[in-house]
């Protein structure tokens, strides 16, 4: 009967089609509902009606949805603004897919940003990779056809997954660390072991060079925090698998023990967790006491475990002085443990003021600082 005249009629039509499809053996997972976008230049309620349809399909029927995105802005100036705003609103309501121009970097960027803000799986890495790809495209390439855009994407991926020829073992494990490939890194390690490469060679010649390169890319802002975490997690998976093999025939004398904690009164631990993960990846024995940890517990653990370094984190100005409490107690107990600090509110000047042995601004720098303080060669 033509386009539905009301939201109620839309709902009724969707239910009717869903029922008929079910009778024919067509399941919900085979159905995509078009939200029927009309221009807001003619119908001021056009966006709201479509958003209601998307929400209805997702929340009440569990159906996938699509929209012809640019219809919303037909006949209006500066259409990318309207298209982009509408896309982010639709994504929030549960939109599954959209008919859109993949060469429109503004709209595509907003779509990727919306996925990231909604905590969609792997959206952080996809956002960074796609934004970097968009930045490399010249204005002429941005206006190319979909086919050309696809070609650029393939070339970008090929260029960024090339094997490091300097690595003596083909570098698949190295590349898995570099790309944060958590899913397949253990199987790649197994394959490499079967080729006759030792666990120590994998650690020394693939994993550590890989994470070193990630650290360099992070320092030069070619990599960002999600990529650093992803790579560190991939390396952690590999080390967990290799650890028993690395311990075989080993005497005592592994890397030094470190104690790490977020100081008392502070419940932030994302940065602290990343530092602990990176230090473990470099072979240090890390005892993570968690967050909101009193000074006496930190010092007692460091004393009991004979820790070489105490790593302290704080993200609030109201808790930073708890770091000084730890250092004061260390001095009182005459412990030889070095104390390093980090966190958003801390600085090198503050570290000097409270008598800390070092300050680190990020996880990769923390590893270098510990290596330097303990005279460890990576």
JSON list of C-alpha atoms in Angstrom, two decimals, residues 142-243:
[
{"chain": "A", "resi": 142, "resn": "UNK", "atom": "CA", "xyz": [38.96, 9.93, -1.28]},
{"chain": "A", "resi": 143, "resn": "UNK", "atom": "CA", "xyz": [36.56, 10.56, -4.15]},
{"chain": "A", "resi": 144, "resn": "UNK", "atom": "CA", "xyz": [37.32, 7.30, -5.94]},
{"chain": "A", "resi": 145, "resn": "UNK", "atom": "CA", "xyz": [34.77, 4.56, -6.48]},
{"chain": "A", "resi": 146, "resn": "UNK", "atom": "CA", "xyz": [33.98, 1.84, -3.95]},
{"chain": "A", "resi": 147, "resn": "UNK", "atom": "CA", "xyz": [36.11, -0.58, -5.96]},
{"chain": "A", "resi": 148, "resn": "UNK", "atom": "CA", "xyz": [39.09, 1.74, -5.80]},
{"chain": "A", "resi": 149, "resn": "UNK", "atom": "CA", "xyz": [38.53, 2.25, -2.08]},
{"chain": "A", "resi": 150, "resn": "UNK", "atom": "CA", "xyz": [38.58, -1.51, -1.62]},
{"chain": "A", "resi": 151, "resn": "UNK", "atom": "CA", "xyz": [41.84, -1.73, -3.55]},
{"chain": "A", "resi": 152, "resn": "UNK", "atom": "CA", "xyz": [43.41, 0.95, -1.34]},
{"chain": "A", "resi": 153, "resn": "UNK", "atom": "CA", "xyz": [42.30, -0.93, 1.75]},
{"chain": "A", "resi": 154, "resn": "UNK", "atom": "CA", "xyz": [43.89, -4.18, 0.53]},
{"chain": "A", "resi": 155, "resn": "UNK", "atom": "CA", "xyz": [47.12, -2.38, -0.35]},
{"chain": "A", "resi": 156, "resn": "UNK", "atom": "CA", "xyz": [47.19, -0.71, 3.07]},
{"chain": "A", "resi": 157, "resn": "UNK", "atom": "CA", "xyz": [46.71, -4.03, 4.85]},
{"chain": "A", "resi": 158, "resn": "UNK", "atom": "CA", "xyz": [49.37, -5.73, 2.72]},
{"chain": "A", "resi": 159, "resn": "UNK", "atom": "CA", "xyz": [51.84, -2.92, 3.38]},
{"chain": "A", "resi": 160, "resn": "UNK", "atom": "CA", "xyz": [51.23, -3.04, 7.12]},
{"chain": "A", "resi": 161, "resn": "UNK", "atom": "CA", "xyz": [51.46, -6.82, 7.51]},
{"chain": "A", "resi": 162, "resn": "UNK", "atom": "CA", "xyz": [54.73, -7.33, 5.70]},
{"chain": "A", "resi": 163, "resn": "UNK", "atom": "CA", "xyz": [57.27, -9.64, 7.30]},
{"chain": "A", "resi": 164, "resn": "UNK", "atom": "CA", "xyz": [60.32, -8.11, 8.93]},
{"chain": "A", "resi": 165, "resn": "UNK", "atom": "CA", "xyz": [63.05, -9.62, 6.78]},
{"chain": "A", "resi": 166, "resn": "UNK", "atom": "CA", "xyz": [65.66, -8.92, 9.45]},
{"chain": "A", "resi": 167, "resn": "UNK", "atom": "CA", "xyz": [64.05, -11.47, 11.74]},
{"chain": "A", "resi": 168, "resn": "UNK", "atom": "CA", "xyz": [65.81, -14.85, 11.32]},
{"chain": "A", "resi": 169, "resn": "UNK", "atom": "CA", "xyz": [62.71, -17.03, 11.63]},
{"chain": "A", "resi": 170, "resn": "UNK", "atom": "CA", "xyz": [60.25, -15.48, 9.18]},
{"chain": "A", "resi": 171, "resn": "UNK", "atom": "CA", "xyz": [58.85, -13.30, 11.91]},
{"chain": "A", "resi": 172, "resn": "UNK", "atom": "CA", "xyz": [55.29, -14.65, 12.13]},
{"chain": "A", "resi": 173, "resn": "UNK", "atom": "CA", "xyz": [55.43, -14.52, 15.93]},
{"chain": "A", "resi": 174, "resn": "UNK", "atom": "CA", "xyz": [57.07, -11.09, 15.76]},
{"chain": "A", "resi": 175, "resn": "UNK", "atom": "CA", "xyz": [54.26, -9.87, 13.49]},
{"chain": "A", "resi": 176, "resn": "UNK", "atom": "CA", "xyz": [51.62, -11.35, 15.81]},
{"chain": "A", "resi": 177, "resn": "UNK", "atom": "CA", "xyz": [53.02, -9.21, 18.65]},
{"chain": "A", "resi": 178, "resn": "UNK", "atom": "CA", "xyz": [53.24, -6.19, 16.38]},
{"chain": "A", "resi": 179, "resn": "UNK", "atom": "CA", "xyz": [49.62, -6.56, 15.28]},
{"chain": "A", "resi": 180, "resn": "UNK", "atom": "CA", "xyz": [48.29, -7.62, 18.68]},
{"chain": "A", "resi": 181, "resn": "UNK", "atom": "CA", "xyz": [47.09, -10.94, 17.27]},
{"chain": "A", "resi": 182, "resn": "UNK", "atom": "CA", "xyz": [45.85, -12.51, 20.51]},
{"chain": "A", "resi": 183, "resn": "UNK", "atom": "CA", "xyz": [43.84, -15.25, 18.83]},
{"chain": "A", "resi": 184, "resn": "UNK", "atom": "CA", "xyz": [46.57, -16.96, 16.85]},
{"chain": "A", "resi": 185, "resn": "UNK", "atom": "CA", "xyz": [49.84, -16.11, 18.58]},
{"chain": "A", "resi": 186, "resn": "UNK", "atom": "CA", "xyz": [49.94, -19.33, 20.65]},
{"chain": "A", "resi": 187, "resn": "UNK", "atom": "CA", "xyz": [49.39, -21.53, 17.58]},
{"chain": "A", "resi": 188, "resn": "UNK", "atom": "CA", "xyz": [52.14, -19.57, 15.77]},
{"chain": "A", "resi": 189, "resn": "UNK", "atom": "CA", "xyz": [54.46, -20.16, 18.72]},
{"chain": "A", "resi": 190, "resn": "UNK", "atom": "CA", "xyz": [53.65, -23.89, 18.63]},
{"chain": "A", "resi": 191, "resn": "UNK", "atom": "CA", "xyz": [54.38, -24.02, 14.89]},
{"chain": "A", "resi": 192, "resn": "UNK", "atom": "CA", "xyz": [57.68, -22.22, 15.43]},
{"chain": "A", "resi": 193, "resn": "UNK", "atom": "CA", "xyz": [58.70, -24.64, 18.18]},
{"chain": "A", "resi": 194, "resn": "UNK", "atom": "CA", "xyz": [57.92, -27.57, 15.86]},
{"chain": "A", "resi": 195, "resn": "UNK", "atom": "CA", "xyz": [60.30, -26.05, 13.30]},
{"chain": "A", "resi": 196, "resn": "UNK", "atom": "CA", "xyz": [63.11, -26.57, 15.83]},
{"chain": "A", "resi": 197, "resn": "UNK", "atom": "CA", "xyz": [63.32, -23.04, 17.22]},
{"chain": "A", "resi": 198, "resn": "UNK", "atom": "CA", "xyz": [63.89, -23.00, 20.99]},
{"chain": "A", "resi": 199, "resn": "UNK", "atom": "CA", "xyz": [61.62, -21.24, 23.48]},
{"chain": "A", "resi": 200, "resn": "UNK", "atom": "CA", "xyz": [64.47, -18.90, 24.42]},
{"chain": "A", "resi": 201, "resn": "UNK", "atom": "CA", "xyz": [65.04, -17.98, 20.77]},
{"chain": "A", "resi": 202, "resn": "UNK", "atom": "CA", "xyz": [61.34, -17.18, 20.37]},
{"chain": "A", "resi": 203, "resn": "UNK", "atom": "CA", "xyz": [61.48, -14.96, 23.44]},
{"chain": "A", "resi": 204, "resn": "UNK", "atom": "CA", "xyz": [64.78, -13.23, 22.63]},
{"chain": "A", "resi": 205, "resn": "UNK", "atom": "CA", "xyz": [64.50, -12.97, 18.85]},
{"chain": "A", "resi": 206, "resn": "UNK", "atom": "CA", "xyz": [60.76, -12.55, 18.23]},
{"chain": "A", "resi": 207, "resn": "UNK", "atom": "CA", "xyz": [58.70, -11.60, 21.28]},
{"chain": "A", "resi": 208, "resn": "UNK", "atom": "CA", "xyz": [61.01, -9.05, 22.90]},
{"chain": "A", "resi": 209, "resn": "UNK", "atom": "CA", "xyz": [62.00, -7.39, 19.57]},
{"chain": "A", "resi": 210, "resn": "UNK", "atom": "CA", "xyz": [58.30, -7.28, 18.71]},
{"chain": "A", "resi": 211, "resn": "UNK", "atom": "CA", "xyz": [57.26, -5.56, 21.93]},
{"chain": "A", "resi": 212, "resn": "UNK", "atom": "CA", "xyz": [60.27, -3.23, 21.65]},
{"chain": "A", "resi": 213, "resn": "UNK", "atom": "CA", "xyz": [59.04, -2.16, 18.22]},
{"chain": "A", "resi": 214, "resn": "UNK", "atom": "CA", "xyz": [55.53, -1.66, 19.61]},
{"chain": "A", "resi": 215, "resn": "UNK", "atom": "CA", "xyz": [57.02, 0.53, 22.33]},
{"chain": "A", "resi": 216, "resn": "UNK", "atom": "CA", "xyz": [58.86, 2.58, 19.71]},
{"chain": "A", "resi": 217, "resn": "UNK", "atom": "CA", "xyz": [55.71, 2.98, 17.62]},
{"chain": "A", "resi": 218, "resn": "UNK", "atom": "CA", "xyz": [53.82, 4.07, 20.74]},
{"chain": "A", "resi": 219, "resn": "UNK", "atom": "CA", "xyz": [56.49, 6.64, 21.62]},
{"chain": "A", "resi": 220, "resn": "UNK", "atom": "CA", "xyz": [56.38, 8.12, 18.10]},
{"chain": "A", "resi": 221, "resn": "UNK", "atom": "CA", "xyz": [52.54, 8.13, 18.21]},
{"chain": "A", "resi": 222, "resn": "UNK", "atom": "CA", "xyz": [52.28, 5.76, 15.28]},
{"chain": "A", "resi": 223, "resn": "UNK", "atom": "CA", "xyz": [50.58, 3.37, 17.70]},
{"chain": "A", "resi": 224, "resn": "UNK", "atom": "CA", "xyz": [48.03, 4.30, 20.33]},
{"chain": "A", "resi": 225, "resn": "UNK", "atom": "CA", "xyz": [46.99, 2.91, 23.71]},
{"chain": "A", "resi": 226, "resn": "UNK", "atom": "CA", "xyz": [44.57, 0.19, 22.45]},
{"chain": "A", "resi": 227, "resn": "UNK", "atom": "CA", "xyz": [47.27, -1.15, 20.13]},
{"chain": "A", "resi": 228, "resn": "UNK", "atom": "CA", "xyz": [49.84, -1.14, 22.92]},
{"chain": "A", "resi": 229, "resn": "UNK", "atom": "CA", "xyz": [47.48, -3.07, 25.20]},
{"chain": "A", "resi": 230, "resn": "UNK", "atom": "CA", "xyz": [46.55, -5.51, 22.43]},
{"chain": "A", "resi": 231, "resn": "UNK", "atom": "CA", "xyz": [50.20, -6.22, 21.60]},
{"chain": "A", "resi": 232, "resn": "UNK", "atom": "CA", "xyz": [51.15, -6.58, 25.25]},
{"chain": "A", "resi": 233, "resn": "UNK", "atom": "CA", "xyz": [48.25, -9.00, 25.80]},
{"chain": "A", "resi": 234, "resn": "UNK", "atom": "CA", "xyz": [49.25, -11.06, 22.75]},
{"chain": "A", "resi": 235, "resn": "UNK", "atom": "CA", "xyz": [52.80, -11.29, 24.06]},
{"chain": "A", "resi": 236, "resn": "UNK", "atom": "CA", "xyz": [51.52, -12.27, 27.50]},
{"chain": "A", "resi": 237, "resn": "UNK", "atom": "CA", "xyz": [49.59, -15.18, 25.93]},
{"chain": "A", "resi": 238, "resn": "UNK", "atom": "CA", "xyz": [52.74, -16.36, 24.17]},
{"chain": "A", "resi": 239, "resn": "UNK", "atom": "CA", "xyz": [54.85, -16.11, 27.33]},
{"chain": "A", "resi": 240, "resn": "UNK", "atom": "CA", "xyz": [52.27, -18.02, 29.38]},
{"chain": "A", "resi": 241, "resn": "UNK", "atom": "CA", "xyz": [52.58, -20.88, 26.90]},
{"chain": "A", "resi": 242, "resn": "UNK", "atom": "CA", "xyz": [56.38, -20.70, 26.75]},
{"chain": "A", "resi": 243, "resn": "UNK", "atom": "CA", "xyz": [56.99, -20.23, 30.48]}
]
